[in-house]
Amino acid sequence: MARLYDDTAVVARQYETGRREAEKQHSIAGRDDKLIVRERTLIAALHKDLGRIARDQYRKSGGLSYVPQTPLPDSPQELTQGHEVPGRVDLVVADAVARSRLAETRLTEDRARASAQWRALQKRNGELAARKRTLEAQLEQARWVLQSQANAAAAARTCRGAVHLDQPRGRLGRPWVTPVETYRLSAGFGNGGQHWAHRHTGQDFAVPIGTPVRAVGAGKVLRVTCGGAFGMEVVIAHPGGYCTQYAHLAAVAVEPGDRVAAGQRIAQSGTTGNSTGPHLHFEVRATPELASVVDPVPWLAARGVKLSGASRLGSPAT
């Protein structure tokens, strides 16, 4: 399950990166199209100027049309220079045409490259999308196999034992982290509802079944239990006396007495126990006992972990 999650996440990131790059190349091709049209319009206008100059020179026998627009020259040298003006204008316009044609050629080549890259990216993205759909189908099937096994274990109140999980590569470099990487916050601390005897004692993270659950900080596994309102759960003691609880799990990857590091995968989320849908129930306690619960959101914030979109008192329960 954890490997399927990782593989699906990798393919999803690759697909998203490819999609953005394809959009970029498509945008470049569209921009070049506009620039090519502009250069072609300029070339057409310059050609008109060349034609007008040529016709004017022909009618005026070599360019004298420009002479009447200037005062009568005072010397033969000035008269000769006057005859050279149309020729210089002709060269300037011809040079502008050549530069525009060169720009058009370069833009056409750039557009061809961008279009080729866009087509290649579209093909690769299609392959990634197909791979992503396959992995998601396998993941969905595996989720309910895992949950059915967890339900049987919770009903029998006997955990199946630690299941090895591949750990993330490299160190996180942070002493405290969120209990799951990607989530949507649902029921918050202190919420009321028919699913709890008094008030909600933790913070819920809505995640699919099988999502890897992480230890929020370094510590020692105090308890791994199955059955009851919390279903399958893990409790970890941290330096300083606080404990964290991870409940409604579908599988555990640790045993009592294990030492864990911040960010280490300790379980997989599920919907065992008193749960209305897949989510992780996360608690913080001043002691290992339930009566000592504290609000997890400010507790994590005090340790540099800010939850996105944190739900507060009065949010809807899940």
PDB file of C-alpha atoms in Angstrom:
ATOM      1  CA  MET A   1       0.000   0.000   0.000  1.00  0.00           C
ATOM      2  CA  ALA A   2       2.694   2.494   1.011  1.00  0.00           C
ATOM      3  CA  ARG A   3       4.696   1.672  -2.121  1.00  0.00           C
ATOM      4  CA  LEU A   4       1.604   2.167  -4.268  1.00  0.00           C
ATOM      5  CA  TYR A   5       1.036   5.532  -2.573  1.00  0.00           C
ATOM      6  CA  ASP A   6       4.626   6.549  -3.285  1.00  0.00           C
ATOM      7  CA  ASP A   7       4.510   5.360  -6.906  1.00  0.00           C
ATOM      8  CA  THR A   8       1.193   7.118  -7.519  1.00  0.00           C
ATOM      9  CA  ALA A   9       2.532  10.333  -5.984  1.00  0.00           C
ATOM     10  CA  VAL A  10       5.661  10.207  -8.167  1.00  0.00           C
ATOM     11  CA  VAL A  11       3.659   9.662 -11.360  1.00  0.00           C
ATOM     12  CA  ALA A  12       1.203  12.402 -10.371  1.00  0.00           C
ATOM     13  CA  ARG A  13       4.078  14.876  -9.868  1.00  0.00           C
ATOM     14  CA  GLN A  14       5.655  13.864 -13.196  1.00  0.00           C
ATOM     15  CA  TYR A  15       2.321  14.284 -14.962  1.00  0.00           C
ATOM     16  CA  GLU A  16       1.744  17.711 -13.427  1.00  0.00           C
ATOM     17  CA  THR A  17       5.270  18.849 -14.342  1.00  0.00           C
ATOM     18  CA  GLY A  18       4.791  17.613 -17.902  1.00  0.00           C
ATOM     19  CA  ARG A  19       1.398  19.296 -18.160  1.00  0.00           C
ATOM     20  CA  ARG A  20       2.841  22.658 -17.106  1.00  0.00           C
ATOM     21  CA  GLU A  21       5.759  22.302 -19.533  1.00  0.00           C
ATOM     22  CA  ALA A  22       3.373  21.394 -22.373  1.00  0.00           C
ATOM     23  CA  GLU A  23       1.320  24.502 -21.630  1.00  0.00           C
ATOM     24  CA  LYS A  24       4.528  26.564 -21.696  1.00  0.00           C
ATOM     25  CA  GLN A  25       5.606  25.179 -25.089  1.00  0.00           C
ATOM     26  CA  HIS A  26       2.101  25.681 -26.480  1.00  0.00           C
ATOM     27  CA  SER A  27       2.209  29.280 -25.268  1.00  0.00           C
ATOM     28  CA  ILE A  28       5.611  29.813 -26.902  1.00  0.00           C
ATOM     29  CA  ALA A  29       4.292  28.454 -30.208  1.00  0.00           C
ATOM     30  CA  GLY A  30       1.269  30.776 -29.990  1.00  0.00           C
ATOM     31  CA  ARG A  31       3.471  33.774 -29.202  1.00  0.00           C
ATOM     32  CA  ASP A  32       5.743  32.942 -32.162  1.00  0.00           C
ATOM     33  CA  ASP A  33       2.698  32.694 -34.419  1.00  0.00           C
ATOM     34  CA  LYS A  34       1.754  36.268 -33.519  1.00  0.00           C
ATOM     35  CA  LEU A  35       5.317  37.509 -34.042  1.00  0.00           C
ATOM     36  CA  ILE A  36       5.553  35.742 -37.411  1.00  0.00           C
ATOM     37  CA  VAL A  37       2.322  37.426 -38.543  1.00  0.00           C
ATOM     38  CA  ARG A  38       3.737  40.775 -37.428  1.00  0.00           C
ATOM     39  CA  GLU A  39       7.000  40.245 -39.351  1.00  0.00           C
ATOM     40  CA  ARG A  40       5.107  39.150 -42.463  1.00  0.00           C
ATOM     41  CA  THR A  41       2.899  42.230 -42.231  1.00  0.00           C
ATOM     42  CA  LEU A  42       6.020  44.398 -41.935  1.00  0.00           C
ATOM     43  CA  ILE A  43       7.658  42.679 -44.902  1.00  0.00           C
ATOM     44  CA  ALA A  44       4.539  43.210 -47.014  1.00  0.00           C
ATOM     45  CA  ALA A  45       4.540  46.912 -46.091  1.00  0.00           C
ATOM     46  CA  LEU A  46       8.245  47.225 -46.903  1.00  0.00           C
ATOM     47  CA  HIS A  47       7.719  45.522 -50.253  1.00  0.00           C
ATOM     48  CA  LYS A  48       5.042  48.081 -51.004  1.00  0.00           C
ATOM     49  CA  ASP A  49       7.541  50.830 -50.188  1.00  0.00           C
ATOM     50  CA  LEU A  50      10.122  49.243 -52.496  1.00  0.00           C
ATOM     51  CA  GLY A  51       7.581  49.007 -55.282  1.00  0.00           C
ATOM     52  CA  ARG A  52       6.525  52.596 -54.777  1.00  0.00           C
ATOM     53  CA  ILE A  53      10.160  53.772 -54.847  1.00  0.00           C
ATOM     54  CA  ALA A  54      10.885  51.771 -57.999  1.00  0.00           C
ATOM     55  CA  ARG A  55       7.811  53.103 -59.799  1.00  0.00           C
ATOM     56  CA  ASP A  56       8.583  56.641 -58.702  1.00  0.00           C
ATOM     57  CA  GLN A  57      12.169  56.357 -59.896  1.00  0.00           C
ATOM     58  CA  TYR A  58      11.038  54.971 -63.228  1.00  0.00           C
ATOM     59  CA  ARG A  59       8.543  57.795 -63.781  1.00  0.00           C
ATOM     60  CA  LYS A  60      11.023  60.486 -62.793  1.00  0.00           C
ATOM     61  CA  SER A  61      13.969  59.072 -64.690  1.00  0.00           C
ATOM     62  CA  GLY A  62      16.285  57.966 -61.939  1.00  0.00           C
ATOM     63  CA  GLY A  63      14.974  59.389 -58.733  1.00  0.00           C
ATOM     64  CA  LEU A  64      14.423  63.101 -59.400  1.00  0.00           C
ATOM     65  CA  SER A  65      11.126  62.815 -57.521  1.00  0.00           C
ATOM     66  CA  TYR A  66      13.034  63.430 -54.310  1.00  0.00           C
ATOM     67  CA  VAL A  67      14.720  66.583 -55.611  1.00  0.00           C
ATOM     68  CA  PRO A  68      11.664  68.868 -55.782  1.00  0.00           C
ATOM     69  CA  GLN A  69      11.002  68.111 -52.097  1.00  0.00           C
ATOM     70  CA  THR A  70      14.312  69.885 -51.232  1.00  0.00           C
ATOM     71  CA  PRO A  71      15.598  73.406 -52.106  1.00  0.00           C
ATOM     72  CA  LEU A  72      17.346  73.804 -55.499  1.00  0.00           C
ATOM     73  CA  PRO A  73      21.012  72.766 -55.026  1.00  0.00           C
ATOM     74  CA  ASP A  74      23.609  75.557 -55.205  1.00  0.00           C
ATOM     75  CA  SER A  75      26.352  73.375 -56.755  1.00  0.00           C
ATOM     76  CA  PRO A  76      26.811  70.349 -59.051  1.00  0.00           C
ATOM     77  CA  GLN A  77      28.100  68.365 -56.055  1.00  0.00           C
ATOM     78  CA  GLU A  78      24.844  68.898 -54.166  1.00  0.00           C
ATOM     79  CA  LEU A  79      22.884  67.938 -57.294  1.00  0.00           C
ATOM     80  CA  THR A  80      24.799  64.646 -57.525  1.00  0.00           C
ATOM     81  CA  GLN A  81      24.101  63.921 -53.871  1.00  0.00           C
ATOM     82  CA  GLY A  82      20.407  64.574 -54.514  1.00  0.00           C
ATOM     83  CA  HIS A  83      20.390  61.918 -57.221  1.00  0.00           C
ATOM     84  CA  GLU A  84      21.894  59.412 -54.737  1.00  0.00           C
ATOM     85  CA  VAL A  85      19.112  59.828 -52.131  1.00  0.00           C
ATOM     86  CA  PRO A  86      16.608  57.427 -53.743  1.00  0.00           C
ATOM     87  CA  GLY A  87      19.284  54.786 -54.064  1.00  0.00           C
ATOM     88  CA  ARG A  88      20.138  55.073 -50.387  1.00  0.00           C
ATOM     89  CA  VAL A  89      16.445  54.879 -49.452  1.00  0.00           C
ATOM     90  CA  ASP A  90      16.119  51.811 -51.650  1.00  0.00           C
ATOM     91  CA  LEU A  91      19.031  50.137 -49.835  1.00  0.00           C
ATOM     92  CA  VAL A  92      17.644  51.003 -46.396  1.00  0.00           C
ATOM     93  CA  VAL A  93      14.235  49.493 -47.213  1.00  0.00           C
ATOM     94  CA  ALA A  94      15.834  46.430 -48.801  1.00  0.00           C
ATOM     95  CA  ASP A  95      17.979  45.961 -45.675  1.00  0.00           C
ATOM     96  CA  ALA A  96      14.874  46.205 -43.479  1.00  0.00           C
ATOM     97  CA  VAL A  97      13.188  43.539 -45.618  1.00  0.00           C
ATOM     98  CA  ALA A  98      16.207  41.255 -45.238  1.00  0.00           C
ATOM     99  CA  ARG A  99      16.230  41.695 -41.444  1.00  0.00           C
ATOM    100  CA  SER A 100      12.508  40.970 -41.228  1.00  0.00           C
ATOM    101  CA  ARG A 101      12.887  37.863 -43.370  1.00  0.00           C
ATOM    102  CA  LEU A 102      15.693  36.666 -41.083  1.00  0.00           C
ATOM    103  CA  ALA A 103      13.501  37.317 -38.035  1.00  0.00           C
ATOM    104  CA  GLU A 104      10.636  35.446 -39.668  1.00  0.00           C
ATOM    105  CA  THR A 105      12.914  32.470 -40.379  1.00  0.00           C
ATOM    106  CA  ARG A 106      14.158  32.349 -36.801  1.00  0.00           C
ATOM    107  CA  LEU A 107      10.656  32.644 -35.396  1.00  0.00           C
ATOM    108  CA  THR A 108       9.440  29.872 -37.693  1.00  0.00           C
ATOM    109  CA  GLU A 109      12.267  27.626 -36.479  1.00  0.00           C
ATOM    110  CA  ASP A 110      11.500  28.458 -32.831  1.00  0.00           C
ATOM    111  CA  ARG A 111       7.837  27.704 -33.399  1.00  0.00           C
ATOM    112  CA  ALA A 112       8.668  24.380 -35.029  1.00  0.00           C
ATOM    113  CA  ARG A 113      10.839  23.399 -32.054  1.00  0.00           C
ATOM    114  CA  ALA A 114       8.184  24.467 -29.534  1.00  0.00           C
ATOM    115  CA  SER A 115       5.501  22.544 -31.438  1.00  0.00           C
ATOM    116  CA  ALA A 116       7.685  19.426 -31.598  1.00  0.00           C
ATOM    117  CA  GLN A 117       8.372  19.619 -27.853  1.00  0.00           C
ATOM    118  CA  TRP A 118       4.671  20.157 -27.172  1.00  0.00           C
ATOM    119  CA  ARG A 119       3.742  17.060 -29.216  1.00  0.00           C
ATOM    120  CA  ALA A 120       6.405  14.969 -27.432  1.00  0.00           C
ATOM    121  CA  LEU A 121       5.196  16.191 -24.029  1.00  0.00           C
ATOM    122  CA  GLN A 122       1.575  15.492 -24.928  1.00  0.00           C
ATOM    123  CA  LYS A 123       2.503  11.925 -25.865  1.00  0.00           C
ATOM    124  CA  ARG A 124       4.476  11.408 -22.640  1.00  0.00           C
ATOM    125  CA  ASN A 125       1.715  12.980 -20.552  1.00  0.00           C
ATOM    126  CA  GLY A 126      -0.783  10.604 -22.137  1.00  0.00           C
ATOM    127  CA  GLU A 127       1.395   7.664 -21.105  1.00  0.00           C
ATOM    128  CA  LEU A 128       1.772   9.085 -17.572  1.00  0.00           C
ATOM    129  CA  ALA A 129      -1.988   9.639 -17.307  1.00  0.00           C
ATOM    130  CA  ALA A 130      -2.612   6.004 -18.260  1.00  0.00           C
ATOM    131  CA  ARG A 131      -0.009   4.843 -15.718  1.00  0.00           C
ATOM    132  CA  LYS A 132      -1.580   7.089 -13.072  1.00  0.00           C
ATOM    133  CA  ARG A 133      -5.057   5.627 -13.720  1.00  0.00           C
ATOM    134  CA  THR A 134      -3.681   2.090 -13.431  1.00  0.00           C
ATOM    135  CA  LEU A 135      -1.920   2.818 -10.145  1.00  0.00           C
ATOM    136  CA  GLU A 136      -4.985   4.581  -8.737  1.00  0.00           C
ATOM    137  CA  ALA A 137      -7.157   1.555  -9.592  1.00  0.00           C
ATOM    138  CA  GLN A 138      -4.666  -0.778  -7.912  1.00  0.00           C
ATOM    139  CA  LEU A 139      -4.475   1.534  -4.928  1.00  0.00           C
ATOM    140  CA  GLU A 140      -8.250   1.669  -4.529  1.00  0.00           C
ATOM    141  CA  GLN A 141      -8.486  -2.108  -4.622  1.00  0.00           C
ATOM    142  CA  ALA A 142      -5.654  -2.467  -2.109  1.00  0.00           C
ATOM    143  CA  ARG A 143      -7.284   0.054   0.241  1.00  0.00           C
ATOM    144  CA  TRP A 144     -10.362  -2.054   0.817  1.00  0.00           C
ATOM    145  CA  VAL A 145      -8.392  -5.283   1.141  1.00  0.00           C
ATOM    146  CA  LEU A 146      -6.338  -3.561   3.851  1.00  0.00           C
ATOM    147  CA  GLN A 147      -9.448  -2.151   5.541  1.00  0.00           C
ATOM    148  CA  SER A 148     -11.239  -5.510   5.576  1.00  0.00           C
ATOM    149  CA  GLN A 149      -8.213  -7.064   7.277  1.00  0.00           C
ATOM    150  CA  ALA A 150      -8.146  -4.195   9.772  1.00  0.00           C
ATOM    151  CA  ASN A 151     -11.857  -4.591  10.518  1.00  0.00           C
ATOM    152  CA  ALA A 152     -11.345  -8.285  11.276  1.00  0.00           C
ATOM    153  CA  ALA A 153      -8.391  -7.491  13.572  1.00  0.00           C
ATOM    154  CA  ALA A 154     -10.341  -4.746  15.386  1.00  0.00           C
ATOM    155  CA  ALA A 155     -13.359  -7.012  15.833  1.00  0.00           C
ATOM    156  CA  ALA A 156     -11.118  -9.685  17.338  1.00  0.00           C
ATOM    157  CA  ARG A 157      -9.253  -7.002  19.365  1.00  0.00           C
ATOM    158  CA  THR A 158      -5.942  -8.494  18.242  1.00  0.00           C
ATOM    159  CA  CYS A 159      -3.479  -6.493  16.145  1.00  0.00           C
ATOM    160  CA  ARG A 160      -1.854  -8.347  13.266  1.00  0.00           C
ATOM    161  CA  GLY A 161       1.595  -7.131  14.301  1.00  0.00           C
ATOM    162  CA  ALA A 162       3.905  -4.571  12.752  1.00  0.00           C
ATOM    163  CA  VAL A 163       3.883  -4.373   8.950  1.00  0.00           C
ATOM    164  CA  HIS A 164       7.104  -3.029   7.432  1.00  0.00           C
ATOM    165  CA  LEU A 165       6.738   0.273   5.593  1.00  0.00           C
ATOM    166  CA  ASP A 166       9.291   1.791   3.237  1.00  0.00           C
ATOM    167  CA  GLN A 167      10.558   4.979   4.840  1.00  0.00           C
ATOM    168  CA  PRO A 168      11.032   8.290   2.985  1.00  0.00           C
ATOM    169  CA  ARG A 169      14.518   8.824   1.600  1.00  0.00           C
ATOM    170  CA  GLY A 170      16.706  11.359   3.360  1.00  0.00           C
ATOM    171  CA  ARG A 171      16.127  13.170   6.601  1.00  0.00           C
ATOM    172  CA  LEU A 172      13.406  15.748   7.054  1.00  0.00           C
ATOM    173  CA  GLY A 173      15.701  18.041   9.003  1.00  0.00           C
ATOM    174  CA  ARG A 174      12.841  19.150  11.300  1.00  0.00           C
ATOM    175  CA  PRO A 175      12.188  18.004  14.874  1.00  0.00           C
ATOM    176  CA  TRP A 176       8.382  18.150  14.443  1.00  0.00           C
ATOM    177  CA  VAL A 177       6.120  17.428  11.452  1.00  0.00           C
ATOM    178  CA  THR A 178       2.454  16.908  10.589  1.00  0.00           C
ATOM    179  CA  PRO A 179       1.126  13.360  11.160  1.00  0.00           C
ATOM    180  CA  VAL A 180       0.256  13.022   7.436  1.00  0.00           C
ATOM    181  CA  GLU A 181       1.784  14.843   4.483  1.00  0.00           C
ATOM    182  CA  THR A 182      -1.343  15.690   2.458  1.00  0.00           C
ATOM    183  CA  TYR A 183      -4.683  16.115   4.176  1.00  0.00           C
ATOM    184  CA  ARG A 184      -7.935  17.985   4.673  1.00  0.00           C
ATOM    185  CA  LEU A 185      -8.754  18.953   8.237  1.00  0.00           C
ATOM    186  CA  SER A 186     -12.195  17.854   9.389  1.00  0.00           C
ATOM    187  CA  ALA A 187     -13.408  17.583  13.006  1.00  0.00           C
ATOM    188  CA  GLY A 188     -11.417  19.790  15.363  1.00  0.00           C
ATOM    189  CA  PHE A 189     -10.640  19.675  19.055  1.00  0.00           C
ATOM    190  CA  GLY A 190     -13.659  20.348  21.266  1.00  0.00           C
ATOM    191  CA  ASN A 191     -16.302  19.784  18.575  1.00  0.00           C
ATOM    192  CA  GLY A 192     -19.622  18.401  19.759  1.00  0.00           C
ATOM    193  CA  GLY A 193     -21.518  15.605  18.032  1.00  0.00           C
ATOM    194  CA  GLN A 194     -23.279  12.282  18.403  1.00  0.00           C
ATOM    195  CA  HIS A 195     -20.092  10.329  17.704  1.00  0.00           C
ATOM    196  CA  TRP A 196     -18.426  11.368  20.994  1.00  0.00           C
ATOM    197  CA  ALA A 197     -19.568  10.934  24.571  1.00  0.00           C
ATOM    198  CA  HIS A 198     -18.642  14.532  25.463  1.00  0.00           C
ATOM    199  CA  ARG A 199     -16.428  16.547  23.119  1.00  0.00           C
ATOM    200  CA  HIS A 200     -14.045  15.628  20.344  1.00  0.00           C
ATOM    201  CA  THR A 201     -10.667  14.981  21.946  1.00  0.00           C
ATOM    202  CA  GLY A 202      -8.347  15.464  18.969  1.00  0.00           C
ATOM    203  CA  GLN A 203      -7.887  16.803  15.474  1.00  0.00           C
ATOM    204  CA  ASP A 204      -9.081  14.748  12.517  1.00  0.00           C
ATOM    205  CA  PHE A 205      -7.190  14.597   9.209  1.00  0.00           C
ATOM    206  CA  ALA A 206      -9.386  13.395   6.346  1.00  0.00           C
ATOM    207  CA  VAL A 207      -7.175  11.107   4.240  1.00  0.00           C
ATOM    208  CA  PRO A 208      -7.785   7.974   2.132  1.00  0.00           C
ATOM    209  CA  ILE A 209      -7.389   4.501   3.607  1.00  0.00           C
ATOM    210  CA  GLY A 210      -3.778   3.361   3.591  1.00  0.00           C
ATOM    211  CA  THR A 211      -2.225   6.838   3.779  1.00  0.00           C
ATOM    212  CA  PRO A 212       1.163   6.602   5.546  1.00  0.00           C
ATOM    213  CA  VAL A 213       0.951   8.056   9.075  1.00  0.00           C
ATOM    214  CA  ARG A 214       4.067   9.683  10.561  1.00  0.00           C
ATOM    215  CA  ALA A 215       5.328  10.197  14.079  1.00  0.00           C
ATOM    216  CA  VAL A 216       5.105  13.945  14.646  1.00  0.00           C
ATOM    217  CA  GLY A 217       8.306  13.882  16.670  1.00  0.00           C
ATOM    218  CA  ALA A 218      10.944  11.566  18.099  1.00  0.00           C
ATOM    219  CA  GLY A 219       9.838   9.313  20.918  1.00  0.00           C
ATOM    220  CA  LYS A 220       9.078   5.818  22.171  1.00  0.00           C
ATOM    221  CA  VAL A 221       6.031   3.698  21.280  1.00  0.00           C
ATOM    222  CA  LEU A 222       4.037   3.202  24.485  1.00  0.00           C
ATOM    223  CA  ARG A 223       1.031   1.331  23.222  1.00  0.00           C
ATOM    224  CA  VAL A 224      -0.365  -0.422  20.125  1.00  0.00           C
ATOM    225  CA  THR A 225      -3.956  -1.607  20.552  1.00  0.00           C
ATOM    226  CA  CYS A 226      -6.918  -2.749  18.487  1.00  0.00           C
ATOM    227  CA  GLY A 227     -10.652  -2.584  19.128  1.00  0.00           C
ATOM    228  CA  GLY A 228     -12.767  -0.135  21.059  1.00  0.00           C
ATOM    229  CA  ALA A 229     -13.824   3.378  20.051  1.00  0.00           C
ATOM    230  CA  PHE A 230     -10.404   4.262  18.649  1.00  0.00           C
ATOM    231  CA  GLY A 231     -10.096   1.047  16.647  1.00  0.00           C
ATOM    232  CA  MET A 232      -6.471   0.355  15.834  1.00  0.00           C
ATOM    233  CA  GLU A 233      -4.250   2.944  17.551  1.00  0.00           C
ATOM    234  CA  VAL A 234      -0.645   3.851  18.379  1.00  0.00           C
ATOM    235  CA  VAL A 235       0.461   6.001  21.328  1.00  0.00           C
ATOM    236  CA  ILE A 236       3.949   7.565  21.419  1.00  0.00           C
ATOM    237  CA  ALA A 237       5.674   9.244  24.363  1.00  0.00           C
ATOM    238  CA  HIS A 238       7.880  12.236  23.559  1.00  0.00           C
ATOM    239  CA  PRO A 239      10.638  13.903  25.580  1.00  0.00           C
ATOM    240  CA  GLY A 240       9.110  16.435  27.978  1.00  0.00           C
ATOM    241  CA  GLY A 241       6.203  14.211  29.007  1.00  0.00           C
ATOM    242  CA  TYR A 242       3.697  14.734  26.192  1.00  0.00           C
ATOM    243  CA  CYS A 243       2.162  11.791  24.323  1.00  0.00           C
ATOM    244  CA  THR A 244       0.568  11.640  20.876  1.00  0.00           C
ATOM    245  CA  GLN A 245      -2.108   9.224  19.750  1.00  0.00           C
ATOM    246  CA  TYR A 246      -2.867   8.062  16.179  1.00  0.00           C
ATOM    247  CA  ALA A 247      -6.233   6.294  15.881  1.00  0.00           C
ATOM    248  CA  HIS A 248      -8.712   4.581  13.486  1.00  0.00           C
ATOM    249  CA  LEU A 249      -5.738   2.978  11.704  1.00  0.00           C
ATOM    250  CA  ALA A 250      -5.798   0.171   9.164  1.00  0.00           C
ATOM    251  CA  ALA A 251      -2.288  -1.164   9.877  1.00  0.00           C
ATOM    252  CA  VAL A 252       0.617  -0.448  12.219  1.00  0.00           C
ATOM    253  CA  ALA A 253       4.349  -0.519  11.473  1.00  0.00           C
ATOM    254  CA  VAL A 254       5.701  -0.312  15.020  1.00  0.00           C
ATOM    255  CA  GLU A 255       5.542  -2.261  18.265  1.00  0.00           C
ATOM    256  CA  PRO A 256       5.562  -1.174  21.918  1.00  0.00           C
ATOM    257  CA  GLY A 257       9.054  -0.165  22.983  1.00  0.00           C
ATOM    258  CA  ASP A 258      10.192   0.913  19.497  1.00  0.00           C
ATOM    259  CA  ARG A 259      12.096   4.180  19.190  1.00  0.00           C
ATOM    260  CA  VAL A 260      10.846   6.393  16.395  1.00  0.00           C
ATOM    261  CA  ALA A 261      12.132   9.534  14.687  1.00  0.00           C
ATOM    262  CA  ALA A 262      10.207  12.585  13.527  1.00  0.00           C
ATOM    263  CA  GLY A 263       8.576  11.798  10.188  1.00  0.00           C
ATOM    264  CA  GLN A 264       9.007   8.037  10.510  1.00  0.00           C
ATOM    265  CA  ARG A 265       6.103   6.053   9.068  1.00  0.00           C
ATOM    266  CA  ILE A 266       4.457   4.287  11.974  1.00  0.00           C
ATOM    267  CA  ALA A 267       1.101   3.203  10.512  1.00  0.00           C
ATOM    268  CA  GLN A 268      -1.464   3.480   7.727  1.00  0.00           C
ATOM    269  CA  SER A 269      -4.721   5.354   8.102  1.00  0.00           C
ATOM    270  CA  GLY A 270      -8.090   3.639   7.996  1.00  0.00           C
ATOM    271  CA  THR A 271     -11.567   3.759   9.465  1.00  0.00           C
ATOM    272  CA  THR A 272     -11.597   1.239  12.343  1.00  0.00           C
ATOM    273  CA  GLY A 273     -13.488   1.795  15.582  1.00  0.00           C
ATOM    274  CA  ASN A 274     -16.017   4.601  16.045  1.00  0.00           C
ATOM    275  CA  SER A 275     -15.375   6.188  12.641  1.00  0.00           C
ATOM    276  CA  THR A 276     -17.784   7.436  10.001  1.00  0.00           C
ATOM    277  CA  GLY A 277     -15.226   7.479   7.190  1.00  0.00           C
ATOM    278  CA  PRO A 278     -11.511   7.223   6.382  1.00  0.00           C
ATOM    279  CA  HIS A 279      -9.439   9.652   8.457  1.00  0.00           C
ATOM    280  CA  LEU A 280      -6.671   9.891  11.018  1.00  0.00           C
ATOM    281  CA  HIS A 281      -7.669  10.877  14.551  1.00  0.00           C
ATOM    282  CA  PHE A 282      -4.697  12.640  16.154  1.00  0.00           C
ATOM    283  CA  GLU A 283      -4.478  13.517  19.852  1.00  0.00           C
ATOM    284  CA  VAL A 284      -1.976  15.203  22.141  1.00  0.00           C
ATOM    285  CA  ARG A 285      -1.987  14.338  25.839  1.00  0.00           C
ATOM    286  CA  ALA A 286      -0.051  15.739  28.781  1.00  0.00           C
ATOM    287  CA  THR A 287       0.129  12.138  30.102  1.00  0.00           C
ATOM    288  CA  PRO A 288      -0.598   8.776  28.455  1.00  0.00           C
ATOM    289  CA  GLU A 289      -4.189   8.987  29.706  1.00  0.00           C
ATOM    290  CA  LEU A 290      -7.187  10.273  27.722  1.00  0.00           C
ATOM    291  CA  ALA A 291      -8.271  12.723  30.438  1.00  0.00           C
ATOM    292  CA  SER A 292      -5.171  14.855  29.860  1.00  0.00           C
ATOM    293  CA  VAL A 293      -5.861  15.816  26.230  1.00  0.00           C
ATOM    294  CA  VAL A 294      -4.821  19.253  24.912  1.00  0.00           C
ATOM    295  CA  ASP A 295      -5.662  21.007  21.650  1.00  0.00           C
ATOM    296  CA  PRO A 296      -3.258  19.570  19.009  1.00  0.00           C
ATOM    297  CA  VAL A 297      -3.331  22.628  16.723  1.00  0.00           C
ATOM    298  CA  PRO A 298      -1.663  25.186  19.055  1.00  0.00           C
ATOM    299  CA  TRP A 299       0.536  22.425  20.478  1.00  0.00           C
ATOM    300  CA  LEU A 300       1.954  21.708  17.019  1.00  0.00           C
ATOM    301  CA  ALA A 301       2.132  25.427  16.192  1.00  0.00           C
ATOM    302  CA  ALA A 302       4.267  25.998  19.291  1.00  0.00           C
ATOM    303  CA  ARG A 303       6.699  23.480  17.810  1.00  0.00           C
ATOM    304  CA  GLY A 304       6.849  25.151  14.406  1.00  0.00           C
ATOM    305  CA  VAL A 305       4.173  23.045  12.691  1.00  0.00           C
ATOM    306  CA  LYS A 306       1.280  25.106  11.343  1.00  0.00           C
ATOM    307  CA  LEU A 307      -1.643  23.135   9.969  1.00  0.00           C
ATOM    308  CA  SER A 308      -3.206  24.482   6.784  1.00  0.00           C
ATOM    309  CA  GLY A 309      -6.901  25.304   7.087  1.00  0.00           C
ATOM    310  CA  ALA A 310      -7.098  24.245  10.701  1.00  0.00           C
ATOM    311  CA  SER A 311     -10.655  23.572  11.864  1.00  0.00           C
ATOM    312  CA  ARG A 312     -11.695  25.061  15.185  1.00  0.00           C
ATOM    313  CA  LEU A 313     -14.496  24.737  17.709  1.00  0.00           C
ATOM    314  CA  GLY A 314     -17.798  24.465  15.921  1.00  0.00           C
ATOM    315  CA  SER A 315     -16.453  22.969  12.666  1.00  0.00           C
ATOM    316  CA  PRO A 316     -18.426  20.103  11.187  1.00  0.00           C
ATOM    317  CA  ALA A 317     -17.530  16.676  12.513  1.00  0.00           C
ATOM    318  CA  THR A 318     -16.456  13.673  10.449  1.00  0.00           C
TER     319      THR A 318
END
